[in-house]
PDB file of C-alpha atoms in Angstrom:
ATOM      1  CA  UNK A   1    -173.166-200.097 104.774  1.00 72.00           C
ATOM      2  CA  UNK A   2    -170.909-203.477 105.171  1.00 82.00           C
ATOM      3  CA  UNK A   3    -168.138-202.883 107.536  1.00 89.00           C
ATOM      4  CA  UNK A   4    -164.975-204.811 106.190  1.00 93.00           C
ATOM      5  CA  UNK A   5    -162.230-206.338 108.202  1.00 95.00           C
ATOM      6  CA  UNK A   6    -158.944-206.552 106.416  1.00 97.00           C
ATOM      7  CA  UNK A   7    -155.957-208.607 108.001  1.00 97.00           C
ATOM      8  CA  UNK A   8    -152.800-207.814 108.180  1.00 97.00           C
ATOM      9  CA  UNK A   9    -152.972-203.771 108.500  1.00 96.00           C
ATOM     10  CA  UNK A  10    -149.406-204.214 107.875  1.00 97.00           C
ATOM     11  CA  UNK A  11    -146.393-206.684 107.042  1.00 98.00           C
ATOM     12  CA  UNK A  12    -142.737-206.669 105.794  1.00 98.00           C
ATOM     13  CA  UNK A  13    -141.451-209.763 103.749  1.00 97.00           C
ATOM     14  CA  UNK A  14    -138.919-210.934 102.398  1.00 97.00           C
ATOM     15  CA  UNK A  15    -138.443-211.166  98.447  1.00 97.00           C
ATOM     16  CA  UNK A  16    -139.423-214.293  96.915  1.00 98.00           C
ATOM     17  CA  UNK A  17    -142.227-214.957  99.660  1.00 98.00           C
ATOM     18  CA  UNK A  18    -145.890-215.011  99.254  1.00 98.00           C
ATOM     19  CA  UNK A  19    -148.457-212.965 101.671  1.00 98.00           C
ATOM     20  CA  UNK A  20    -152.225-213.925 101.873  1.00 98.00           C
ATOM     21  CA  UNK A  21    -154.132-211.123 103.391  1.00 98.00           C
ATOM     22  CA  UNK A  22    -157.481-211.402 104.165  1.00 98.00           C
ATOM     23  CA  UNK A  23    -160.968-209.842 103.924  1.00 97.00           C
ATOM     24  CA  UNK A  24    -163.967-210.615 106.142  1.00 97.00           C
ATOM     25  CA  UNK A  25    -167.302-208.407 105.737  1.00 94.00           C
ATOM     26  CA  UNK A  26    -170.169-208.300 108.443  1.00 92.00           C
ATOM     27  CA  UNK A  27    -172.877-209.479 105.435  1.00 89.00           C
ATOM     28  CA  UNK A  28    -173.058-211.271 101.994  1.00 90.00           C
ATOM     29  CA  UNK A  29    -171.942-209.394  98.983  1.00 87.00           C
ATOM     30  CA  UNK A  30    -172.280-210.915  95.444  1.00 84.00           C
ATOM     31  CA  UNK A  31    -168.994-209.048  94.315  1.00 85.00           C
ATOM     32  CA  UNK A  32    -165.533-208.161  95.943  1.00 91.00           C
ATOM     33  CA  UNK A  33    -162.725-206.460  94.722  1.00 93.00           C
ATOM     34  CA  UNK A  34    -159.225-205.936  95.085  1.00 96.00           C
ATOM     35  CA  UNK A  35    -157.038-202.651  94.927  1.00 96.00           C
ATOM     36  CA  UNK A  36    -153.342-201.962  94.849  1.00 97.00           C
ATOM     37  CA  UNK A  37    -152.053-198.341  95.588  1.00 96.00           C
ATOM     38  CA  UNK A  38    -148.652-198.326  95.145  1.00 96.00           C
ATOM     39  CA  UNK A  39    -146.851-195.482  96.980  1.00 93.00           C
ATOM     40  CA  UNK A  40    -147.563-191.875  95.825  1.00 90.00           C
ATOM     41  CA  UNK A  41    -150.151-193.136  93.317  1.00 92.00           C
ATOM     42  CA  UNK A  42    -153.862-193.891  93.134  1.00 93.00           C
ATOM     43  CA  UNK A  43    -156.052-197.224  93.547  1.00 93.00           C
ATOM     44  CA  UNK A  44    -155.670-199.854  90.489  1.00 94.00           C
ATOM     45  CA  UNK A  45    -158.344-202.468  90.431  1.00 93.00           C
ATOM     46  CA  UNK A  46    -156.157-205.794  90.710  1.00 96.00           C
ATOM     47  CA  UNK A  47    -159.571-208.239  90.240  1.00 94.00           C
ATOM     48  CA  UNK A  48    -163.272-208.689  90.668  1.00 91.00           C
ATOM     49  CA  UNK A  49    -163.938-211.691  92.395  1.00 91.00           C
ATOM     50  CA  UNK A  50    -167.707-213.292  92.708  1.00 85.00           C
ATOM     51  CA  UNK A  51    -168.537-216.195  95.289  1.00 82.00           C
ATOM     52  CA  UNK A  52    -168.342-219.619  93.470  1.00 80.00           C
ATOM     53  CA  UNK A  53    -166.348-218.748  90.391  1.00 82.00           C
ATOM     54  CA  UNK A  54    -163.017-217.569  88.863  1.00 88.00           C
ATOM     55  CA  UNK A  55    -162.179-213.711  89.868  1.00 92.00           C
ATOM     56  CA  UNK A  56    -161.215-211.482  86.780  1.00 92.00           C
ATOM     57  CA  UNK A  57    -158.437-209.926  86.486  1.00 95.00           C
ATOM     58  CA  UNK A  58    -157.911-206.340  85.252  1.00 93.00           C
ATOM     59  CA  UNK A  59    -154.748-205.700  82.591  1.00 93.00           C
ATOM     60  CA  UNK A  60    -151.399-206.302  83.710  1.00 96.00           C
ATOM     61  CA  UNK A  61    -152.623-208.345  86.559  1.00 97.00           C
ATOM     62  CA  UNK A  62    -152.713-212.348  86.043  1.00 97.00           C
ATOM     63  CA  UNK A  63    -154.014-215.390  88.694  1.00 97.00           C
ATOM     64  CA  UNK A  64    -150.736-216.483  88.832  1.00 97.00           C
ATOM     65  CA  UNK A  65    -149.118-213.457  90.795  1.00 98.00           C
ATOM     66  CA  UNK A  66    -152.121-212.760  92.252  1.00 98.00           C
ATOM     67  CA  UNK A  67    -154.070-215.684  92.955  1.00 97.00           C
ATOM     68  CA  UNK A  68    -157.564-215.023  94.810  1.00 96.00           C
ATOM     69  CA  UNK A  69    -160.065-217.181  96.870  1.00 94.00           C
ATOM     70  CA  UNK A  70    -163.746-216.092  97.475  1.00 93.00           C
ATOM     71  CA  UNK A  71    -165.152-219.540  99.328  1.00 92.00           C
ATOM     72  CA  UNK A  72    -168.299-217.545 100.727  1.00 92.00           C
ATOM     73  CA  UNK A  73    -170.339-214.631 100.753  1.00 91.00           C
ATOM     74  CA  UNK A  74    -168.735-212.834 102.931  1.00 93.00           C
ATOM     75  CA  UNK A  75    -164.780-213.741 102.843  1.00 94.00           C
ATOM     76  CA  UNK A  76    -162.060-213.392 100.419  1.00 96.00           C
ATOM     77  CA  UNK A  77    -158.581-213.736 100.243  1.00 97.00           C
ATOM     78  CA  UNK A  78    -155.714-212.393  97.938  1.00 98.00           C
ATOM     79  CA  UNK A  79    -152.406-213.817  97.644  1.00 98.00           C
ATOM     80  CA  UNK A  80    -149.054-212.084  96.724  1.00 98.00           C
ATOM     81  CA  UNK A  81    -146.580-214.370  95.091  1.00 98.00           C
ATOM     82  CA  UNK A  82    -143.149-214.281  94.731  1.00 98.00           C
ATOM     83  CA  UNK A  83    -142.631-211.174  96.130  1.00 98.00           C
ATOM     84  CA  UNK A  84    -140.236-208.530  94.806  1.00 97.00           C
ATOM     85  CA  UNK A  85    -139.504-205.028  96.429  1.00 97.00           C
ATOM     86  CA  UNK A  86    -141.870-203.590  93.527  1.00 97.00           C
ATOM     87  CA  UNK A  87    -145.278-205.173  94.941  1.00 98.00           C
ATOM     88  CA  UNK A  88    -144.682-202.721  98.014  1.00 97.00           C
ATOM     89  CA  UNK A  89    -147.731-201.134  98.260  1.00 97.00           C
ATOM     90  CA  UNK A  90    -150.873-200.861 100.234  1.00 97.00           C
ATOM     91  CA  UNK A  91    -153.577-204.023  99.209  1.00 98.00           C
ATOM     92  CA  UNK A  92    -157.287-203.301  99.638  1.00 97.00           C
ATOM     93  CA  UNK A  93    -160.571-205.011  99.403  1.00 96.00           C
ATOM     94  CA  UNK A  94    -163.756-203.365  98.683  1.00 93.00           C
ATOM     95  CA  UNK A  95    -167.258-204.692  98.564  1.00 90.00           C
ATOM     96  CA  UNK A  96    -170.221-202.438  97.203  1.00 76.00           C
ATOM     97  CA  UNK A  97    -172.178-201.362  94.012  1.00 55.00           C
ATOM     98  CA  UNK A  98    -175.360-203.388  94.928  1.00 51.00           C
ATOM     99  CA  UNK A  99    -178.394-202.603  92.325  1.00 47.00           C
ATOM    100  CA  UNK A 100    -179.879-199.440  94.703  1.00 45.00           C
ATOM    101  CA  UNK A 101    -176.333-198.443  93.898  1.00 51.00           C
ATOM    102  CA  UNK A 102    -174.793-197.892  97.606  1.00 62.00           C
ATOM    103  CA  UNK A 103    -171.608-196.442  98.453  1.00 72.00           C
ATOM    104  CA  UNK A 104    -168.771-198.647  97.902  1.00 82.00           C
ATOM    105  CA  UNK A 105    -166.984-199.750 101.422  1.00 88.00           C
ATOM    106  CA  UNK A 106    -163.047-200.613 101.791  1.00 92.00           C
ATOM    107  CA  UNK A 107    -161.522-202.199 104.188  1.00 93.00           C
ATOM    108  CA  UNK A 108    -158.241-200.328 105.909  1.00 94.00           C
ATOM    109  CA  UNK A 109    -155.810-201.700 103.663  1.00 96.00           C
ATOM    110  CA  UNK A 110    -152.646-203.845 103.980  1.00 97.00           C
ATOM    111  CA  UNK A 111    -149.441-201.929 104.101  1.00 97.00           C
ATOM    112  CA  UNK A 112    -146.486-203.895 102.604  1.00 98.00           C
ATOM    113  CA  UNK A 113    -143.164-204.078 102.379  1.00 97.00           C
ATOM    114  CA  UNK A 114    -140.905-206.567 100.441  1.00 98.00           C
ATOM    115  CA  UNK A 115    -137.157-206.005 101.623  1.00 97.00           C
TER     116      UNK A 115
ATOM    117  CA  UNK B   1    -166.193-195.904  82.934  1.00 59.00           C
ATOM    118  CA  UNK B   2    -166.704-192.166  81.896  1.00 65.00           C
ATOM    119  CA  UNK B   3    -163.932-190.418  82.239  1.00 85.00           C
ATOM    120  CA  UNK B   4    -163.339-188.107  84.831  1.00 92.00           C
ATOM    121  CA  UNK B   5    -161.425-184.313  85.102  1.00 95.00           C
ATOM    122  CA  UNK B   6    -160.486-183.093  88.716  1.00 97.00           C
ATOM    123  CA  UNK B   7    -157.936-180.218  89.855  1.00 97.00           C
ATOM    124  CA  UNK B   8    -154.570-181.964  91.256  1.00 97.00           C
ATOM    125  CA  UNK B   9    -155.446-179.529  94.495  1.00 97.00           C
ATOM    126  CA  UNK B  10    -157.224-176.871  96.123  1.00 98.00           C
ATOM    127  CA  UNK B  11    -156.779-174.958  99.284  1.00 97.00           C
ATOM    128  CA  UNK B  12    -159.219-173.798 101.987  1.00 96.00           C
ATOM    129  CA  UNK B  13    -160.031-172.258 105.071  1.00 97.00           C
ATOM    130  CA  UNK B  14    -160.852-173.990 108.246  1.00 97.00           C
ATOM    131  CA  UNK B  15    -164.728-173.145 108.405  1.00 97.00           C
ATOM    132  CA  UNK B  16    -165.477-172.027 105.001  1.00 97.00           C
ATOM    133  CA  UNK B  17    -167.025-173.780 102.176  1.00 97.00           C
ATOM    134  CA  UNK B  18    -164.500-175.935  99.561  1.00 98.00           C
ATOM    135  CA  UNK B  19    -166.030-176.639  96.603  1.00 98.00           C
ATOM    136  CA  UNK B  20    -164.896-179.694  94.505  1.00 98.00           C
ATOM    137  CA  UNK B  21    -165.347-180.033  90.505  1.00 98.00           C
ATOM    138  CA  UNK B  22    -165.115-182.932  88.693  1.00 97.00           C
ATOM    139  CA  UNK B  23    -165.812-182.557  84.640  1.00 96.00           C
ATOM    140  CA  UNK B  24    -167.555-186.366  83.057  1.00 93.00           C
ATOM    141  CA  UNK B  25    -168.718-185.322  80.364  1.00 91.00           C
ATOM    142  CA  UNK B  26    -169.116-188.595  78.378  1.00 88.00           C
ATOM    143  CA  UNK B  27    -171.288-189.931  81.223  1.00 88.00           C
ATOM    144  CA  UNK B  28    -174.368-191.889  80.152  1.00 85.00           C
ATOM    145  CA  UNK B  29    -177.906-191.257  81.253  1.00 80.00           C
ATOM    146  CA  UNK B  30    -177.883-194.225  83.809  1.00 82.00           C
ATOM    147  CA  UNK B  31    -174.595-193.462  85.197  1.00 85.00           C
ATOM    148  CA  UNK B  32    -174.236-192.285  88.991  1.00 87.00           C
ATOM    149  CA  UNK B  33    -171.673-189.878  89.850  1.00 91.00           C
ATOM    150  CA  UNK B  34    -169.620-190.854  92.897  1.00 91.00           C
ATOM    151  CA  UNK B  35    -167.579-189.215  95.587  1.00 94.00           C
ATOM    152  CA  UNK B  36    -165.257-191.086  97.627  1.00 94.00           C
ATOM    153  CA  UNK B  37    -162.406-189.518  99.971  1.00 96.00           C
ATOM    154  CA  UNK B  38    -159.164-190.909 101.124  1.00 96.00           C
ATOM    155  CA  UNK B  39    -157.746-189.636 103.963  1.00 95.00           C
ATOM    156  CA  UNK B  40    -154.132-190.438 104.754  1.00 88.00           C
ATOM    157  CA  UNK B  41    -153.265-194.115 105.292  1.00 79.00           C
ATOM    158  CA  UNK B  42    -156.739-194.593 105.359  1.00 90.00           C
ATOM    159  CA  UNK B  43    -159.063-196.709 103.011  1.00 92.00           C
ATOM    160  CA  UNK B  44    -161.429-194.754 100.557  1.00 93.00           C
ATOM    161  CA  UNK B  45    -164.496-193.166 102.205  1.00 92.00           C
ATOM    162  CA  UNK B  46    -168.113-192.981 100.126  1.00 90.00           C
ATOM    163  CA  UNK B  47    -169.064-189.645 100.686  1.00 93.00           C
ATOM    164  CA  UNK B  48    -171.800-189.430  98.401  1.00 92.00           C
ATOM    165  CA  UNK B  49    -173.013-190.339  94.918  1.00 91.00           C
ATOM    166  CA  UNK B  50    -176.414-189.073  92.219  1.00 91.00           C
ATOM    167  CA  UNK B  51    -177.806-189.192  89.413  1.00 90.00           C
ATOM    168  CA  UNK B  52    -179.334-186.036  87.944  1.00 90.00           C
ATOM    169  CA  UNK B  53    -180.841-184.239  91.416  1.00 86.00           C
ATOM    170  CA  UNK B  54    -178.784-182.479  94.128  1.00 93.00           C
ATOM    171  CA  UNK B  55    -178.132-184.771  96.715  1.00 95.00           C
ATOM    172  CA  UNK B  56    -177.540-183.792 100.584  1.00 95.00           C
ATOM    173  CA  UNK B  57    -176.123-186.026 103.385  1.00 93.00           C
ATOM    174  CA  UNK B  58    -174.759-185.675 106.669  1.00 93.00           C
ATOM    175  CA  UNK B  59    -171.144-185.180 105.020  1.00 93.00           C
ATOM    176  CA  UNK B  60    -171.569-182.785 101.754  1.00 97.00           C
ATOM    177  CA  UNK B  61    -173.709-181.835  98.847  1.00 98.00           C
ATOM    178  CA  UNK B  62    -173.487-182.996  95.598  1.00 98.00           C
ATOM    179  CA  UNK B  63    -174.256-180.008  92.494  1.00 97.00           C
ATOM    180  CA  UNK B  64    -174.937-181.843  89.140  1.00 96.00           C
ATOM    181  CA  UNK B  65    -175.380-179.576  86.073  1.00 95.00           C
ATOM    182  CA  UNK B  66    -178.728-179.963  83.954  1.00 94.00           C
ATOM    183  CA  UNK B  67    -176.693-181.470  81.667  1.00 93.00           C
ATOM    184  CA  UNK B  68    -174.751-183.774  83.945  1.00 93.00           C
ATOM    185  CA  UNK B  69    -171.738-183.099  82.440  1.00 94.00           C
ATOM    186  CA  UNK B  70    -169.862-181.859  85.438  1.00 96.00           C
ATOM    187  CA  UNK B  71    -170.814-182.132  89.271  1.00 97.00           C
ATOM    188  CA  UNK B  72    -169.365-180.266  92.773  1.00 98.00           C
ATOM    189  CA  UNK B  73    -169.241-181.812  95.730  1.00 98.00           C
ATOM    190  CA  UNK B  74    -168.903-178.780  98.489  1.00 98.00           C
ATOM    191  CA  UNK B  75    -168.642-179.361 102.059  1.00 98.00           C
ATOM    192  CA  UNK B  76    -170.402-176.235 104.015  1.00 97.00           C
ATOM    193  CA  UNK B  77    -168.142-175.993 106.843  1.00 96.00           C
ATOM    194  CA  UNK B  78    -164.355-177.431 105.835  1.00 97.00           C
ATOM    195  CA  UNK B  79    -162.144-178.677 109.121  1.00 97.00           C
ATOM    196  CA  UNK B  80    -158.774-179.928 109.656  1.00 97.00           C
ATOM    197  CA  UNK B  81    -159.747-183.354 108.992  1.00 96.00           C
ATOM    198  CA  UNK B  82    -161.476-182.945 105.781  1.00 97.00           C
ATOM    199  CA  UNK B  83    -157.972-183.183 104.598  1.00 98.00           C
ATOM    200  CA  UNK B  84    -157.742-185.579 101.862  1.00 97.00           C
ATOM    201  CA  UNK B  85    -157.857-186.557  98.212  1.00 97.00           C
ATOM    202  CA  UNK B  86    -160.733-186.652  96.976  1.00 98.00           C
ATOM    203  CA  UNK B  87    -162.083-188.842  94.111  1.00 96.00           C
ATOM    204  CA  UNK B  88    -165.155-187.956  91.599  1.00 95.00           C
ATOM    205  CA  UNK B  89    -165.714-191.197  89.839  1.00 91.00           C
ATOM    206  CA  UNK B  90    -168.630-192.940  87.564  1.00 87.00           C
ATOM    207  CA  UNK B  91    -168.523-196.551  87.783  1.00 80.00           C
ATOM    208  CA  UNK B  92    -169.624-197.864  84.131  1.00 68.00           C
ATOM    209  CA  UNK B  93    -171.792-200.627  83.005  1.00 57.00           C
ATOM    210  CA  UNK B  94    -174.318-201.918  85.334  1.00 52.00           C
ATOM    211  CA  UNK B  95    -174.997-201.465  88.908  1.00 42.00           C
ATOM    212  CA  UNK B  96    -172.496-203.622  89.867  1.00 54.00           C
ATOM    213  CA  UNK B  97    -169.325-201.520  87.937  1.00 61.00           C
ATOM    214  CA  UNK B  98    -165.809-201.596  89.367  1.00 74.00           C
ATOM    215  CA  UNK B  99    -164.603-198.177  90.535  1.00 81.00           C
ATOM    216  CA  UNK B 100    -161.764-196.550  88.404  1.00 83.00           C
ATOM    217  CA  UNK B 101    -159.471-194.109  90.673  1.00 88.00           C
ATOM    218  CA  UNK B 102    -158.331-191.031  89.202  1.00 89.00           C
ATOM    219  CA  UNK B 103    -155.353-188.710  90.465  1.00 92.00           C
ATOM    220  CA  UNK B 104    -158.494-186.814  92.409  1.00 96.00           C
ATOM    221  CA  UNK B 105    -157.943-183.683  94.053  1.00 97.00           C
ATOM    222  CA  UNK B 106    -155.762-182.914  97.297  1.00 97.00           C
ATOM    223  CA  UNK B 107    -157.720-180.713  99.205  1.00 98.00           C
ATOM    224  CA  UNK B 108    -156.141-179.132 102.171  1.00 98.00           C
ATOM    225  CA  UNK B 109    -157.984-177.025 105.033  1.00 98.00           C
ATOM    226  CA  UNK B 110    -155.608-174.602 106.618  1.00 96.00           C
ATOM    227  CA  UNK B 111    -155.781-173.273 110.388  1.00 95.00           C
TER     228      UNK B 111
END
């Protein structure tokens, strides 16, 4: 399985600031996705995103807050904009779900806080 | 995605068997049936995933009924550091479906 690298493991911002975290996997993936788990609460799919075109975005989450970059095969980034105490949550990546239907992997998460 | 039914919790011994259900009984006939863990502060772990046969891996066993309506995932031997919420889950569409989390089950091994 793809072993993902997920950067920062952890950050506190201020409100009103924007946080890119990052996602790097050891191989090529077609399709990467993005999870928030706010505290307490399960994993919500924030957006699909596939190399070379627009990610989509599940309901209640739009580009603008949450504006994503996939420029290769193997890296992706997602952005948190304008940061309010209420995106403090932990931010994961996952990669998986090929056609043999492998495990999905995630990456470690990043841990945030907006103060 | 079919929709899944798990018990908030269960308990078990250090050593003994815990047993897992998870009710989907609106799954398709091309749908897997997945397992992932999540271990405190810890990303999701695949544990293990089928279609309509047992399945058996390093990590658990996975028990789907005839009529694949429900599945158990047990782990023979429980520790300590199985731990964790646990997540039955049956991605929908194609191959390629997103994975949609459930509450999933606490499970906790006691001494």
């Amino acid at each position: 399985s793809a072993v993902i690298s997920q950067k920062p493991s952890r950050d506190i911002c201020q409100r009103g600031t924007s946080l890119t975290i990052q996602c790097q996997v050891d191989s090529q993936v077609t399709m990467m996705f993005w999870y928030r788990q706010q505290p307490g609460q399960s994993l919500t799919l924030i957006a699909t995103a596939n190399q070379g075109s627009e990610a989509t975005y599940e309901s209640g989450f739009v580009i603008d807050k949450f504006p994503i970059s996939r420029p290769n095969l193997t890296f992706s980034t997602l952005t948190v904009s304008n940061m309010s105490p209420e995106d403090s949550s932990i931010y994961l990546c996952s990669v998986g779900g090929g056609r043999v239907n492998y495990g999905y992997t995630f990456g470690s998460g990043t841990r945030l806080t907006v103060v | 995605d079919a929709k899944t039914t798990q018990p908030p919790s269960m308990d078990c011994a250090e050593g003994r068997a815990a047993n897992l259900p998870c009710n989907h009984s609106t799954i398709s006939g091309n749908e897997y049936v997945y397992w992932y863990r999540q271990i405190h502060s810890q990303g999701p772990q695949y544990i293990i995933h089928g279609l309509k046969n047992n399945e058996t891996n390093e990590m658990a066993s996975l028990i789907i009924t005839e009529d694949r309506k429900s599945s158990t995932l047990i782990l023979p031997h429980a520790t300590l550091r199985d731990t964790a919420v646990y997540y039955c889950i049956v991605p929908g569409g194609t191959s390629y479906g997103k994975l949609t989390f459930g509450q999933g089950t606490i499970l906790t091994v006691h001494p």
